Amino acid sequence: NAGVTQTPKFRILKIGQSMTLQCAQDMNHNYMYWYRQDPGMGLKLIYYSVGAGITDKGEVPNGYNVSRSTTEDFPLRLELAAPSQTSVYFCASTRDYPYEQYFGPGTRLTVT
Amino acid sequence: QQQVKQSPQSLIVQKGGISIINCAYENTAFDYFPWYQQFPGKGPALLIAIRPDVSEKKEGRFTISFNKSAKQFSLHIMDSQPGDSATYFCASVSGNTGKLIFGQGTTLQVKP
């Protein structure tokens, strides 16, 4: 199993540009999550999904959108990128309780 | 607001020593308490976890102590090794969506 994969690994965006961060898992997990990690900080939940077709906001959803059309994929869309969105983005997935989440390697995004 | 408070922010320990990281939570509805280990440039990885009906769990050199009445839990790393140098996050699982509430993280440095 590849586990949780994320692309791209690095990206530089200009202010106002848009992009999609890709996340895929091959473990048949129902639950998927997007987090952001700012330097020296913990992880904050952006959006999550409990199954295909079902998504909900986390702690810091503003400026982002998600979709979940399949069990495997959970892309994160950034519209009108802002410098405040400079961060490392992690995708994670889990099957069910106790919800032991498996994380991808992350995408490092810089908005200038 | 649900929070998990983690201390210390950074920790330096000599090789062979004991590393202790503490966390406190507010929401008594949390029902699972994992610890994640993160190396630079990598995603967090589950290290060890405990359910609230257990006071202690040990896996190798890593032990979680859980005090339900005080709403506190801690990670003990026995015989700390330079390879343990990483950032450690405590977390709490909220509800039936698997959402993780992370502590702020502790950067551990184990000196040879």
CSV table of C-alpha atoms in Angstrom, one decimal:
chain,number,residue,atom,x,y,z
A,1,ASN,CA,0.0,0.0,0.0
A,2,ALA,CA,1.2,3.5,-0.8
A,3,GLY,CA,-0.8,4.9,2.2
A,4,VAL,CA,-1.6,8.5,1.9
A,5,THR,CA,-0.1,10.4,-1.0
A,6,GLN,CA,0.0,14.1,-1.6
A,7,THR,CA,1.0,16.2,-4.6
A,8,PRO,CA,2.7,18.5,-5.2
A,9,LYS,CA,5.4,18.4,-2.5
A,10,PHE,CA,6.2,22.1,-3.0
A,11,ARG,CA,4.5,25.0,-4.7
A,12,ILE,CA,4.9,28.8,-4.9
A,13,LEU,CA,1.8,30.8,-5.7
A,14,LYS,CA,1.4,34.4,-6.4
A,15,ILE,CA,-1.3,36.3,-4.5
A,16,GLY,CA,-4.7,35.8,-6.1
A,17,GLN,CA,-3.8,32.6,-7.9
A,18,SER,CA,-5.7,29.4,-7.3
A,19,MET,CA,-4.6,25.8,-7.0
A,20,THR,CA,-5.7,22.3,-6.0
A,21,LEU,CA,-3.7,20.2,-3.5
A,22,GLN,CA,-4.2,16.5,-4.3
A,23,CYS,CA,-4.6,13.8,-1.7
A,24,ALA,CA,-5.2,10.1,-2.2
A,25,GLN,CA,-5.3,7.0,0.0
A,26,ASP,CA,-5.4,3.4,-1.0
A,27,MET,CA,-6.5,2.0,2.4
A,28,ASN,CA,-10.2,2.2,1.8
A,29,HIS,CA,-10.6,4.6,4.7
A,30,ASN,CA,-13.9,6.4,5.0
A,31,TYR,CA,-12.6,9.4,7.0
A,32,MET,CA,-10.3,12.0,5.4
A,33,TYR,CA,-8.9,15.3,6.8
A,34,TRP,CA,-7.0,18.3,5.7
A,35,TYR,CA,-4.7,20.1,8.2
A,36,ARG,CA,-2.4,23.1,8.0
A,37,GLN,CA,0.7,23.5,10.1
A,38,ASP,CA,2.3,26.9,10.5
A,39,PRO,CA,5.9,27.1,11.6
A,40,GLY,CA,6.4,26.1,15.3
A,41,MET,CA,2.7,25.5,15.6
A,42,GLY,CA,0.4,22.5,16.0
A,43,LEU,CA,-1.9,21.3,13.3
A,44,LYS,CA,-5.3,22.9,12.6
A,45,LEU,CA,-8.1,21.2,10.9
A,46,ILE,CA,-9.3,22.8,7.6
A,47,TYR,CA,-12.0,20.4,6.3
A,48,TYR,CA,-12.9,16.8,6.8
A,49,SER,CA,-15.0,14.1,5.2
A,50,VAL,CA,-16.7,11.1,6.7
A,51,GLY,CA,-17.4,9.4,3.4
A,52,ALA,CA,-17.7,10.0,-0.3
A,53,GLY,CA,-20.1,13.0,-0.9
A,54,ILE,CA,-19.9,14.2,2.7
A,55,THR,CA,-17.7,17.1,3.8
A,56,ASP,CA,-17.7,19.5,6.6
A,57,LYS,CA,-15.7,22.5,7.9
A,58,GLY,CA,-13.0,22.3,10.5
A,59,GLU,CA,-11.5,25.0,12.6
A,60,VAL,CA,-10.0,27.1,9.8
A,61,PRO,CA,-12.0,26.7,6.6
A,62,ASN,CA,-12.0,30.2,5.2
A,63,GLY,CA,-10.3,30.5,1.8
A,64,TYR,CA,-10.5,26.8,1.1
A,65,ASN,CA,-12.9,24.3,-0.5
A,66,VAL,CA,-13.0,20.6,-0.8
A,67,SER,CA,-14.9,17.8,-2.6
A,68,ARG,CA,-15.1,14.1,-2.0
A,69,SER,CA,-16.4,12.3,-5.1
A,70,THR,CA,-14.6,9.0,-4.4
A,71,THR,CA,-13.5,7.2,-1.3
A,72,GLU,CA,-9.8,7.4,-2.4
A,73,ASP,CA,-9.5,11.1,-3.2
A,74,PHE,CA,-9.9,14.3,-1.2
A,75,PRO,CA,-8.6,17.4,-3.0
A,76,LEU,CA,-8.3,20.8,-1.3
A,77,ARG,CA,-8.9,23.9,-3.4
A,78,LEU,CA,-7.4,27.3,-2.7
A,79,GLU,CA,-9.1,30.2,-4.3
A,80,LEU,CA,-7.5,33.6,-4.5
A,81,ALA,CA,-4.4,32.7,-2.6
A,82,ALA,CA,-3.2,35.0,0.2
A,83,PRO,CA,0.1,35.2,2.1
A,84,SER,CA,-1.8,34.0,5.2
A,85,GLN,CA,-2.2,30.6,3.4
A,86,THR,CA,1.6,30.1,3.4
A,87,SER,CA,1.9,26.8,5.4
A,88,VAL,CA,2.5,23.1,5.2
A,89,TYR,CA,-0.6,21.2,4.3
A,90,PHE,CA,-1.2,17.6,5.5
A,91,CYS,CA,-3.8,15.2,4.4
A,92,ALA,CA,-4.8,12.3,6.7
A,93,SER,CA,-7.2,9.4,6.7
A,94,THR,CA,-8.6,6.8,9.0
A,95,ARG,CA,-11.0,3.9,9.0
A,96,ASP,CA,-13.2,4.2,12.1
A,97,TYR,CA,-12.9,4.4,15.9
A,98,PRO,CA,-10.4,4.9,17.5
A,99,TYR,CA,-9.7,7.0,14.4
A,100,GLU,CA,-5.9,6.5,14.2
A,101,GLN,CA,-5.1,8.8,11.5
A,102,TYR,CA,-2.4,8.2,8.9
A,103,PHE,CA,-0.8,11.3,7.5
A,104,GLY,CA,0.6,12.1,4.1
A,105,PRO,CA,4.1,13.6,3.6
A,106,GLY,CA,2.7,17.2,3.2
A,107,THR,CA,2.7,20.0,0.7
A,108,ARG,CA,4.7,23.0,1.4
A,109,LEU,CA,3.0,26.1,0.0
A,110,THR,CA,4.4,29.6,-0.2
A,111,VAL,CA,2.2,32.5,-1.3
A,112,THR,CA,4.1,35.7,-2.3
B,1,GLN,CA,-13.6,26.2,22.7
B,2,GLN,CA,-12.1,22.8,22.8
B,3,GLN,CA,-8.4,23.0,23.6
B,4,VAL,CA,-5.5,20.7,24.4
B,5,LYS,CA,-2.6,22.5,26.2
B,6,GLN,CA,0.8,21.0,25.9
B,7,SER,CA,4.1,21.6,27.8
B,8,PRO,CA,6.9,22.2,27.6
B,9,GLN,CA,7.4,23.9,24.2
B,10,SER,CA,10.9,22.5,24.0
B,11,LEU,CA,12.9,20.0,25.9
B,12,ILE,CA,16.6,19.0,25.9
B,13,VAL,CA,17.5,15.7,27.5
B,14,GLN,CA,20.8,13.7,27.7
B,15,LYS,CA,21.0,10.4,26.0
B,16,GLY,CA,19.7,7.7,28.4
B,17,GLY,CA,17.5,10.2,30.3
B,18,ILE,CA,13.8,10.4,30.7
B,19,SER,CA,11.8,12.8,28.5
B,20,ILE,CA,8.4,13.9,29.9
B,21,ILE,CA,5.8,15.8,28.0
B,22,ASN,CA,2.5,16.9,29.5
B,23,CYS,CA,-0.9,17.7,28.1
B,24,ALA,CA,-4.2,18.9,29.6
B,25,TYR,CA,-7.6,18.9,28.0
B,26,GLU,CA,-10.9,20.6,28.7
B,27,ASN,CA,-13.6,18.6,27.1
B,28,THR,CA,-14.6,15.5,29.0
B,29,ALA,CA,-16.3,14.1,25.9
B,30,PHE,CA,-12.8,13.3,24.4
B,31,ASP,CA,-12.5,9.6,24.2
B,32,TYR,CA,-9.2,8.8,22.7
B,33,PHE,CA,-5.8,10.3,23.3
B,34,PRO,CA,-3.0,9.7,20.8
B,35,TRP,CA,0.5,11.0,20.6
B,36,TYR,CA,2.1,11.8,17.3
B,37,GLN,CA,5.8,12.0,16.4
B,38,GLN,CA,7.0,14.3,13.6
B,39,PHE,CA,10.4,14.5,12.1
B,40,PRO,CA,11.5,17.5,10.1
B,41,GLY,CA,10.0,17.5,6.6
B,42,LYS,CA,7.7,14.6,7.4
B,43,GLY,CA,4.1,14.1,8.3
B,44,PRO,CA,3.1,13.2,11.8
B,45,ALA,CA,3.1,9.5,12.6
B,46,LEU,CA,1.1,7.8,15.4
B,47,LEU,CA,3.4,6.9,18.2
B,48,ILE,CA,1.1,5.6,21.0
B,49,ALA,CA,-2.4,6.1,22.2
B,50,ILE,CA,-4.7,5.5,25.2
B,51,ARG,CA,-8.4,5.2,25.9
B,52,PRO,CA,-9.8,7.1,29.0
B,53,ASP,CA,-10.7,3.9,30.8
B,54,VAL,CA,-7.0,3.0,31.1
B,55,SER,CA,-4.5,4.8,33.4
B,56,GLU,CA,-1.3,3.7,31.8
B,57,LYS,CA,-0.1,2.2,28.5
B,58,LYS,CA,3.4,1.1,27.7
B,59,GLU,CA,4.9,0.3,24.3
B,60,GLY,CA,8.7,-0.3,24.5
B,61,ARG,CA,10.4,2.8,25.8
B,62,PHE,CA,7.2,4.9,25.4
B,63,THR,CA,4.6,5.2,28.2
B,64,ILE,CA,1.4,7.2,28.4
B,65,SER,CA,0.0,8.1,31.8
B,66,PHE,CA,-3.6,9.2,32.0
B,67,ASN,CA,-5.3,11.0,34.8
B,68,LYS,CA,-9.0,11.3,34.0
B,69,SER,CA,-10.0,13.3,37.1
B,70,ALA,CA,-7.3,15.9,36.4
B,71,LYS,CA,-8.0,15.8,32.7
B,72,GLN,CA,-4.3,15.3,32.1
B,73,PHE,CA,-2.1,12.9,30.2
B,74,SER,CA,1.6,12.6,29.7
B,75,LEU,CA,4.2,10.9,27.5
B,76,HIS,CA,7.3,9.4,29.1
B,77,ILE,CA,10.2,8.4,26.9
B,78,MET,CA,12.6,6.1,28.9
B,79,ASP,CA,16.3,5.8,27.9
B,80,SER,CA,15.9,8.6,25.4
B,81,GLN,CA,18.0,8.3,22.3
B,82,PRO,CA,19.3,10.8,19.8
B,83,GLY,CA,17.0,9.2,17.2
B,84,ASP,CA,14.0,10.3,19.4
B,85,SER,CA,14.8,13.9,18.6
B,86,ALA,CA,11.6,15.1,16.9
B,87,THR,CA,8.5,17.2,17.6
B,88,TYR,CA,5.8,15.4,19.7
B,89,PHE,CA,2.1,16.3,19.6
B,90,CYS,CA,-0.5,15.2,21.9
B,91,ALA,CA,-4.1,15.1,20.6
B,92,SER,CA,-7.6,14.3,21.6
B,93,VAL,CA,-10.3,12.7,19.5
B,94,SER,CA,-13.6,14.5,19.4
B,95,GLY,CA,-16.9,12.8,18.8
B,96,ASN,CA,-17.7,10.3,16.0
B,97,THR,CA,-16.0,12.2,13.2
B,98,GLY,CA,-12.5,11.4,14.3
B,99,LYS,CA,-11.4,15.0,14.4
B,100,LEU,CA,-8.1,15.5,16.2
B,101,ILE,CA,-7.6,18.4,18.5
B,102,PHE,CA,-3.8,18.9,18.7
B,103,GLY,CA,-1.6,20.3,21.3
B,104,GLN,CA,0.9,23.0,20.3
B,105,GLY,CA,3.8,20.5,20.1
B,106,THR,CA,7.1,19.8,22.0
B,107,THR,CA,10.4,19.9,20.2
B,108,LEU,CA,12.6,17.3,21.9
B,109,GLN,CA,16.4,17.2,21.5
B,110,VAL,CA,18.3,14.3,22.9
B,111,LYS,CA,22.0,15.1,23.2
B,112,PRO,CA,24.5,12.3,22.7
